[in-house]
Each structure stands twice: as C-alpha cells, then as structure tokens.
Short mmCIF file of C-alpha atoms in Angstrom, two decimals:
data_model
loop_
_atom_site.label_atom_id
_atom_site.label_comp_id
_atom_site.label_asym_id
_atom_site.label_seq_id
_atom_site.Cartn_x
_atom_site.Cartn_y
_atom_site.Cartn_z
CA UNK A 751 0.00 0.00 0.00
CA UNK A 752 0.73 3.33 -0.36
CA UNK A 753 0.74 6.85 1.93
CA UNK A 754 0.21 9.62 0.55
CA UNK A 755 1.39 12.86 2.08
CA UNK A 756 -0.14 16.71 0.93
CA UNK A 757 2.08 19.72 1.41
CA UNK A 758 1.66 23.03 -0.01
CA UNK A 759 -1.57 21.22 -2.22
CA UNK A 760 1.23 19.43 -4.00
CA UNK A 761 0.70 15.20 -3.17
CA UNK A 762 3.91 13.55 -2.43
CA UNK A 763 4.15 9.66 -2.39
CA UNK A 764 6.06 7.44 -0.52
CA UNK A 765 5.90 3.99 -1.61
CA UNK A 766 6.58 0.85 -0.52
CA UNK A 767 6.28 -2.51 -0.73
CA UNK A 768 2.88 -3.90 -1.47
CA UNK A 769 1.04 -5.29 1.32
CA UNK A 770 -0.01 -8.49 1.77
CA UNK A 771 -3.34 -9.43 1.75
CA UNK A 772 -3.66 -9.20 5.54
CA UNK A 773 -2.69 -5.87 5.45
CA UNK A 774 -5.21 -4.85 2.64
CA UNK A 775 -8.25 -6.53 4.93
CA UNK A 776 -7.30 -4.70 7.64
CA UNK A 777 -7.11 -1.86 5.71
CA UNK A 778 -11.15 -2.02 4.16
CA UNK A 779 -12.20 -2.89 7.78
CA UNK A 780 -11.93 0.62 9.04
CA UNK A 781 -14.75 1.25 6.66
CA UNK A 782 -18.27 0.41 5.86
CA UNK A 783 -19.18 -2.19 3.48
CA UNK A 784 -21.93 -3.65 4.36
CA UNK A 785 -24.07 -1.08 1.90
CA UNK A 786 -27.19 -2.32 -0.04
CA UNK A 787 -27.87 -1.17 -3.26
CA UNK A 788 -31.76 -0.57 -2.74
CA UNK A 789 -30.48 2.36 0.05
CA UNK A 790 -28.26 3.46 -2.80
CA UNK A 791 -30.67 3.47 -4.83
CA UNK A 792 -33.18 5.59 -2.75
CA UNK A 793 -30.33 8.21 -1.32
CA UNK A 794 -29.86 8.87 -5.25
CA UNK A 795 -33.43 9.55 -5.84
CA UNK A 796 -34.26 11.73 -2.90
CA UNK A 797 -30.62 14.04 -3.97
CA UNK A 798 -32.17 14.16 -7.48
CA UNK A 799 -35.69 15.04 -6.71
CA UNK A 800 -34.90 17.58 -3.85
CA UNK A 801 -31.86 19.00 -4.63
CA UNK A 802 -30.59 19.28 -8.25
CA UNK A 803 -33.21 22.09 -9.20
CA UNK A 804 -31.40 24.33 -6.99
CA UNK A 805 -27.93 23.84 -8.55
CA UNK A 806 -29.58 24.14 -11.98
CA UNK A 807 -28.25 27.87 -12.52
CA UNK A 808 -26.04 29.66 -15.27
CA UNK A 809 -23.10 29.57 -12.48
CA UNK A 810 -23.18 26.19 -11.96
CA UNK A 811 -23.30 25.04 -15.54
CA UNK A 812 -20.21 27.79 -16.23
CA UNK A 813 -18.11 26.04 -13.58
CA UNK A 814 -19.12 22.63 -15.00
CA UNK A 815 -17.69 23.90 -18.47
CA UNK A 816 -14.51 24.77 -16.90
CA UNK A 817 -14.33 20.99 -14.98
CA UNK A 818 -14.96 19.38 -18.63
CA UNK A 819 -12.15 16.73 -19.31
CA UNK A 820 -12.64 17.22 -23.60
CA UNK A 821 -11.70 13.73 -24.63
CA UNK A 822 -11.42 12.37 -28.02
CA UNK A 823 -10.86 8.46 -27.67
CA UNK A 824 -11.45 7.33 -31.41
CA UNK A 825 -10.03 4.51 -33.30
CA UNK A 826 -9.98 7.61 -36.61
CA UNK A 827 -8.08 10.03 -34.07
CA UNK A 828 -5.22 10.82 -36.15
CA UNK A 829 -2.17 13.76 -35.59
CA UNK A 830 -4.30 16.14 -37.84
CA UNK A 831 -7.67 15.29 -35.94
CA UNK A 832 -6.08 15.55 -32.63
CA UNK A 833 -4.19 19.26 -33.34
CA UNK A 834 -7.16 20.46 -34.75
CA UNK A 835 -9.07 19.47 -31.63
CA UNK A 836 -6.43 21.16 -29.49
CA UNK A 837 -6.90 24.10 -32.06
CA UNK A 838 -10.68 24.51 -30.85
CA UNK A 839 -9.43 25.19 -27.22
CA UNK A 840 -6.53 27.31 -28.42
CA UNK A 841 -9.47 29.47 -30.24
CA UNK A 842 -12.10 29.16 -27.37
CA UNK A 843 -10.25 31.83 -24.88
CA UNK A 844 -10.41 34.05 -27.80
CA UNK A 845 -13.84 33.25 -28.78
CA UNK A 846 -15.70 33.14 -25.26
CA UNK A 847 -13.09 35.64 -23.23
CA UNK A 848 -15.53 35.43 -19.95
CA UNK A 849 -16.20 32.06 -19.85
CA UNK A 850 -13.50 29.00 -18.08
CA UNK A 851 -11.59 26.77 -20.57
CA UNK A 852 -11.75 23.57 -20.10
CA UNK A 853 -9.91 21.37 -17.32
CA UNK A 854 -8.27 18.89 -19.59
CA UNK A 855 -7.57 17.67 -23.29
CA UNK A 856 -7.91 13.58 -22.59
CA UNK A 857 -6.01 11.98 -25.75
CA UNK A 858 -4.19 8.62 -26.21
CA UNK A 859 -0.60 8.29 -25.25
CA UNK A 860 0.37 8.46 -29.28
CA UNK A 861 -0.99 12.11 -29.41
CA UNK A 862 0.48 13.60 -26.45
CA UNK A 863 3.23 15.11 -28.27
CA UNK A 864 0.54 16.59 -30.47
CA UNK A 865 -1.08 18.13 -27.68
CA UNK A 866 1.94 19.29 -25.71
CA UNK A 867 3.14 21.36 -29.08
CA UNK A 868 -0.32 22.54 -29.90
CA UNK A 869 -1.88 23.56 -26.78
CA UNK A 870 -0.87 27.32 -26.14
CA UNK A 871 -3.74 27.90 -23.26
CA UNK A 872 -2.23 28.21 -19.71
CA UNK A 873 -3.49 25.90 -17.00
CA UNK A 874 -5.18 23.23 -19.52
CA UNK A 875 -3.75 19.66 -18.14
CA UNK A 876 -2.69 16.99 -21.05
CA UNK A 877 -4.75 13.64 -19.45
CA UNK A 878 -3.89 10.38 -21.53
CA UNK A 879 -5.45 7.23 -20.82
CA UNK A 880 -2.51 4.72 -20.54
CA UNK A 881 -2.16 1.19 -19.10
CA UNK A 882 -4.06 -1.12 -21.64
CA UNK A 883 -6.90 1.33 -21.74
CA UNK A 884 -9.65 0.02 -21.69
CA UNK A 885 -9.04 -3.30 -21.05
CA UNK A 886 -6.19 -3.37 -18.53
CA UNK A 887 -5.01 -6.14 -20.11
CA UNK A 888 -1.51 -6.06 -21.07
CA UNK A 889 1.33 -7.01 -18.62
CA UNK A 890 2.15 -4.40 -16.20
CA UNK A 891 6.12 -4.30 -17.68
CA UNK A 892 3.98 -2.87 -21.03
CA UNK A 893 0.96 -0.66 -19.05
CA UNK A 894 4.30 0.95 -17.04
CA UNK A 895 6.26 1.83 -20.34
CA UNK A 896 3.12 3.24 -22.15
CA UNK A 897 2.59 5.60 -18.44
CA UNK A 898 5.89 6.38 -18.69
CA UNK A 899 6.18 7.36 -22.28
CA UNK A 900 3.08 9.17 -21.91
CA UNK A 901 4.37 11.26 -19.43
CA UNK A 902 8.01 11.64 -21.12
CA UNK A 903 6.23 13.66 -24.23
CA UNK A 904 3.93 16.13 -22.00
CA UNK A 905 1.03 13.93 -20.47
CA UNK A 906 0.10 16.33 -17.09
CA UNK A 907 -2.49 13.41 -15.77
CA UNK A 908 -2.78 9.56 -16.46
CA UNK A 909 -5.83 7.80 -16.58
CA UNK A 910 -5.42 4.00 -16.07
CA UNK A 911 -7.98 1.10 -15.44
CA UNK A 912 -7.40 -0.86 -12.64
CA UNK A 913 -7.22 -4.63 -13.41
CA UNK A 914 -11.18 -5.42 -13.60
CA UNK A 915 -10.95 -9.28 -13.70
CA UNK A 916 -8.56 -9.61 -10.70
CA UNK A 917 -10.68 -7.86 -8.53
CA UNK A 918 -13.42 -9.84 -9.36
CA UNK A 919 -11.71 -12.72 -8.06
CA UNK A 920 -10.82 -11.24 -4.98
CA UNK A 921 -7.03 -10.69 -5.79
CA UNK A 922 -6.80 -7.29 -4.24
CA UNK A 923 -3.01 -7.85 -4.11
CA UNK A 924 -2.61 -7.91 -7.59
CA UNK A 925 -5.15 -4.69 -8.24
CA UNK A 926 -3.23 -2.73 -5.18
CA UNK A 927 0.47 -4.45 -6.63
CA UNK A 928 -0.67 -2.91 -10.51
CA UNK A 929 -1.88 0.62 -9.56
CA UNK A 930 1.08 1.44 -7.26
CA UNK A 931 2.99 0.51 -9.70
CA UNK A 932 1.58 2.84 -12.50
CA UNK A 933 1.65 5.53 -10.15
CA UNK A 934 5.58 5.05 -9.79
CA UNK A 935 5.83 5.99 -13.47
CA UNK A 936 3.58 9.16 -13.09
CA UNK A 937 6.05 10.40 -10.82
CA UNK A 938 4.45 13.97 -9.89
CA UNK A 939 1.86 13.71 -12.68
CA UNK A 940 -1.74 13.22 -10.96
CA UNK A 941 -3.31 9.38 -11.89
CA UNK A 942 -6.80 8.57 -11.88
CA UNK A 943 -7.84 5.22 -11.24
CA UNK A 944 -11.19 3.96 -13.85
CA UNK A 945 -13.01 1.56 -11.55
CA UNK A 946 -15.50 0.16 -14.62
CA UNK A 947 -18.23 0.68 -12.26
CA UNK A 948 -20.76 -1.20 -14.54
CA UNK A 949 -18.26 -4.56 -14.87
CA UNK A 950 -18.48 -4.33 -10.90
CA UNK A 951 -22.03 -4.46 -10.40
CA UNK A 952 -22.68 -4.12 -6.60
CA UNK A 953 -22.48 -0.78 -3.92
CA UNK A 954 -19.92 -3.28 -2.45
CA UNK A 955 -17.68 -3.85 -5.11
CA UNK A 956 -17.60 -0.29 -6.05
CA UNK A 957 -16.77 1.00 -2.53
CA UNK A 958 -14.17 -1.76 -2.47
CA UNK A 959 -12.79 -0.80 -5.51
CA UNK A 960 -12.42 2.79 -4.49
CA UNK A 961 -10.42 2.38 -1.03
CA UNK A 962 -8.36 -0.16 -2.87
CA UNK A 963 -7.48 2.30 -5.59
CA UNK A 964 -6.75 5.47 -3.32
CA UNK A 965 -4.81 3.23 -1.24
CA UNK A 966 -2.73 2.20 -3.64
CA UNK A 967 -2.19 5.51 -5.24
CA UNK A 968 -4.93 7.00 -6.73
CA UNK A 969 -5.20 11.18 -6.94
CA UNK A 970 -8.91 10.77 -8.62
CA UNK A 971 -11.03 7.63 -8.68
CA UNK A 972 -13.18 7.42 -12.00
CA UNK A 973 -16.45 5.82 -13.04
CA UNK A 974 -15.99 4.10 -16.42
CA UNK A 975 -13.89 3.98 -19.65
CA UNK A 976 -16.85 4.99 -21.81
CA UNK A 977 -16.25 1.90 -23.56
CA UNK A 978 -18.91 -0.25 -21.55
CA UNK A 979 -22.31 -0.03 -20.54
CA UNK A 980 -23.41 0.82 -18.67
CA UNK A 981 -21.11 3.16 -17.65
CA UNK A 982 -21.26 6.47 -15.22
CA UNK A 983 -24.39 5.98 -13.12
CA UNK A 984 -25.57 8.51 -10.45
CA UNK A 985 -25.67 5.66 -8.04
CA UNK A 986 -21.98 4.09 -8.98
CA UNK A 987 -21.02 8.55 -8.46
CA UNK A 988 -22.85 8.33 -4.88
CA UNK A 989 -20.87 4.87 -3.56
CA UNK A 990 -17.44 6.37 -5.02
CA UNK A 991 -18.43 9.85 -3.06
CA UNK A 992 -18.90 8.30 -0.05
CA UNK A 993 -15.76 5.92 -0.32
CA UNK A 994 -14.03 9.68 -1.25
CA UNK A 995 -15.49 11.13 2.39
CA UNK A 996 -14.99 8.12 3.94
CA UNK A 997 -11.48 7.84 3.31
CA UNK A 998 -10.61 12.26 3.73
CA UNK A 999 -12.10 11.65 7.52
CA UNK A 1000 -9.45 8.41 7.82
CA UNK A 1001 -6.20 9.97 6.39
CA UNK A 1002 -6.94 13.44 5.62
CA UNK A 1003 -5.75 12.91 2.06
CA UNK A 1004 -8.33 14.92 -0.62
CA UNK A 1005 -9.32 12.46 -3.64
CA UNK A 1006 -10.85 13.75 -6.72
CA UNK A 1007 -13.72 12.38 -8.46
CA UNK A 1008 -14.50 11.65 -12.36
CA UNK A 1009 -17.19 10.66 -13.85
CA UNK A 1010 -16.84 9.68 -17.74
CA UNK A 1011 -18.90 7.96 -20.25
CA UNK A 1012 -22.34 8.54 -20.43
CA UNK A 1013 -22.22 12.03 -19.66
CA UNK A 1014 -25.15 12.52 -22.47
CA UNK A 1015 -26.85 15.87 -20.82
CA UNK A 1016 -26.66 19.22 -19.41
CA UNK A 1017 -28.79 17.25 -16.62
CA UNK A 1018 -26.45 14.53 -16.23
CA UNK A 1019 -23.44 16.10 -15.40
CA UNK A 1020 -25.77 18.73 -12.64
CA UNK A 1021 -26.64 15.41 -11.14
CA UNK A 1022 -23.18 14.37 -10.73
CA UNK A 1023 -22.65 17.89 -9.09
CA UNK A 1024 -25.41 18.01 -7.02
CA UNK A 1025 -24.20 13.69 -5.66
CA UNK A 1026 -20.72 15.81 -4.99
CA UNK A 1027 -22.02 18.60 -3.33
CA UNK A 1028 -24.31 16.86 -1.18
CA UNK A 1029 -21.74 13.75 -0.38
CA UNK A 1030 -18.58 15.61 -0.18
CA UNK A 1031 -18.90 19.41 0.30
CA UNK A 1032 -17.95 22.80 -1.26
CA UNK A 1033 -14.24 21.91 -0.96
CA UNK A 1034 -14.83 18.96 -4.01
CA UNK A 1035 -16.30 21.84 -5.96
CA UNK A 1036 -13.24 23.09 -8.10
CA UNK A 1037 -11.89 22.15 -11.07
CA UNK A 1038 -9.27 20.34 -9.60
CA UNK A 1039 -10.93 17.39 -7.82
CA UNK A 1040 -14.14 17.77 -9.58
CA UNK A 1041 -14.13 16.63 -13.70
CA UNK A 1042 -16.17 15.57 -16.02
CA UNK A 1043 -14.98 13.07 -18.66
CA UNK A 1044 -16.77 13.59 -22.24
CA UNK A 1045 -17.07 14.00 -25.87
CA UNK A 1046 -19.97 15.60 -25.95
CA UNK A 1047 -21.00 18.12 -23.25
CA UNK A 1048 -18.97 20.79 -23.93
CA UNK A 1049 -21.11 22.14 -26.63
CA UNK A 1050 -24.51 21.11 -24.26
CA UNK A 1051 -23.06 23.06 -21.36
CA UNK A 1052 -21.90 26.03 -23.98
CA UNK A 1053 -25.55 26.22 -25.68
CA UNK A 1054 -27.38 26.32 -22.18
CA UNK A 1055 -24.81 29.14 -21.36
CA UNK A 1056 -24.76 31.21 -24.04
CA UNK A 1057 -28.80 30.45 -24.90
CA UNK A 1058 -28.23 29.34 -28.36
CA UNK A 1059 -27.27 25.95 -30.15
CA UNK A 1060 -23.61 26.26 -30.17
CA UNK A 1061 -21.27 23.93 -31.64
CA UNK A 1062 -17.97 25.34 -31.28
CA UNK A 1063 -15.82 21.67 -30.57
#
C-alpha cells in the first residue's frame, strides 16, 4: 500500500512494498461495506428530486464547463484530428473571453506530443489514458512503459484502469500491486484510477474498488472507460463519493472524483454535481478534484450558457 502525504496542495508519495493481503483486509475494515444497493438506490433519488433544481443555474453550468475533461478516444483520431481538436481550445479563450476553458484535453498516449506542441492555453492539463486502456489487459512491464512514455512527451495526468478481472476474483493484491505501480511511473503527474463501475455491479464492489485504488495511489477515482455499458451511473457517483469522504475523515488525504462515459446531458453532469455537493462538500467543488470526462458536453453546457445551439468543438 501506499501513503500519501499533501504539502503546499502538492501530493507527495512514498511507496513501498505492497502489502499483503492481511494488510489490505485490515485496511477495508476501518470502513463500511456492508451497503445495499436498494439504500443506494433511494439516497440517489431523494438528492435528485430535492436537490438538483437548486444547482440548476447559469453559475453552476459555467463552472461545470470549466471541470470538462474534452476527450477524443477514437479509433480515426489521427495527428491532424487531434491538433485540430487542441486548435478549438486554443481558439475558445479568444472566442468566449468570460467564460473557463476547459480542465483537460484527454487523448491517447500516441498524441500527447501533439497536444503538448499545440496547446498554447495556460493551466489546460494533457490527461492520456494509458495502461491497456480500456481493457487493462496487457502485462504491467507494457501498461508501465506506455505511463511512462506518456508522461516523457507532456502527459500532465494519467488515466489508467485498474485490473477489472482480478478484482473480481478477490485478488486485491494484484489490483493494489498494478496501480502502485503505475503511479511510480507518473512520478508527480496526478493518476486517476477507472473503476468500470458497470463490470463491478454491486455498492460493495464499487466501494471496495475505491479504497483499494486510493490506497494504492490514486489522486482521482473514475467511473468508467466509456467503452462499456453501462457506464457512469448517479448511483456508482454516490458509492465512489462516499468511499471519497470516507477515506478524507481516515487519512486526511483529498481524492478527486470523475465521472466519464455517459455524460449525455446538461442534466447529467448537474446530477453528478449536485451527488458531490451533497456527499462531499464545497471543498470537491473546483476544477481540480471535480471533472467531467466527455465527448460531448462541452457544446450542451456552452448552448445552455450562451442560450443558443452552439457547436464550437
């Protein structure tokens, strides 16, 4: 397992040797599991029918636009597609001088070069997904190099996926053993961990997932690679949330939270706010543990904002 220590907001690891098993029980005993996915299901509903309306404001869907994680993830991404998507973000400040940017360009590893030369807006992170994504199925000597590489020509973030079919057979060794490792080759570059919240199924296994991942290195936890259904659900966003708080009021260490794939609305993502405001508190609300992973929202939550159809990426 891994500590993680925050100074000056900056997170510092230490590592060290991977538990043993033992150790990682002991570890998911300080918390609850024993959560049913009916009460889930019902907190979820009550936060949506009681509270969303009142985050559903032109300030709200602003910040949202500045928490966007624009992500092109297509099999026809290409070094011309990708600049001229970096070109649209370039052209936005310029375009829409009062309204936030967006968080993060989210590109495979091939195209972070691309980025890193293209990208002339200040305080837009480079976020590749690396590590076998999505499957997490390479071997970990292959998912390290590709982190690695990523982060060698510009990456700022790395998004892996931790090892889905060896946490469904229990081998939390192996999922703590592979993300620690990963986060080694970030260095100081921020990781977030995909859970695949849909291939997990249960409140339990999600919550399980989470405390494994921030214990073993995790700076966000993440719904889903987009790539499955389902994948981000409010209810899978309310389990990680709590895991989140949970583990702040054990180790005072801040995790952020994305949700990604299946972001299809200007309502979806205020319902993922309004789970994080509710769960965690006004200090999640920033762009910096607070994103939203998505192909499409940008021009939803630009059109609402604005008050026309806009479709400027």
């Amino acid at each position: 397992m891994e500590e993680h220590h925050h100074e000056n907001g900056k997170c510092e690891h230490e590592h060290h040797h991977v538990q043993p098993t033992s150790h990682i029980e002991e570890a998911l005993k300080k918390y609850n599991l024993d959560i049913k996915d009916e009460e889930v299901g019902a907190a979820v509903k009550n936060i949506i029918a009681e509270k969303v309306h009142e985050n559903d404001t032109l300030e709200v869907k602003k910040f949202l636009m500045g928490s966007v994680e624009l992500t092109t993830l297509k099999t026809t991404d290409s070094e011309t597609s990708v600049m001229a998507f970096t070109e649209k973000v370039n052209k936005f400040e310029e375009a829409y001088p009062t309204l936030p940017h967006v968080a993060t360009i989210c590109v495979y590893p091939r195209f972070a070069r691309i980025v890193h030369d293209t990208l002339e807006i200040e305080g837009v992170e480079i976020a590749c997904v690396s590590g076998s994504f999505p499957s997490s199925q390479s071997l970990i000597e292959v998912k390290t190099v590709e982190t690695a590489l990523a982060i060698k020509d510009g990456a700022t973030e790395i998004d892996i996926v931790q090892p889905v079919g060896s946490f469904l057979e229990g081998d939390y060794e192996t999922v703590c053993d592979e993300i620690q490792q990963q986060k080694e080759a970030c260095g100081e570059a921020p990781m977030k961990v995909i859970l695949e919240t849909g291939c997990l199924k249960t409140a339990k296994n999600i919550k399980t997932a989470s405390l494994l991942a921030m214990y073993a290195g995790a700076d966000y936890i993440k719904t889903s690679t987009g790539k499955l259904e389902p994948a981000a659900t409010p209810e899978a966003a309310y389990v990680m949330c709590q895991a989140i708080k949970e583990y702040y009021d054990e180790t005072g260490i801040q995790i952020g939270f994305k949700p990604a794939g299946g972001l299809n609305s200007v309502m979806d993502a205020l319902i993922y706010y309004t789970i994080v405001k509710e769960v965690l508190g006004e200090k999640w609300l920033t762009n910096k543990y607070l994103r939203l992973g998505t192909s499409r929202l940008a021009n939803m939550l630009l059109s609402e904002v604005i008050g026309e159809e806009v479709k400027f990426f």
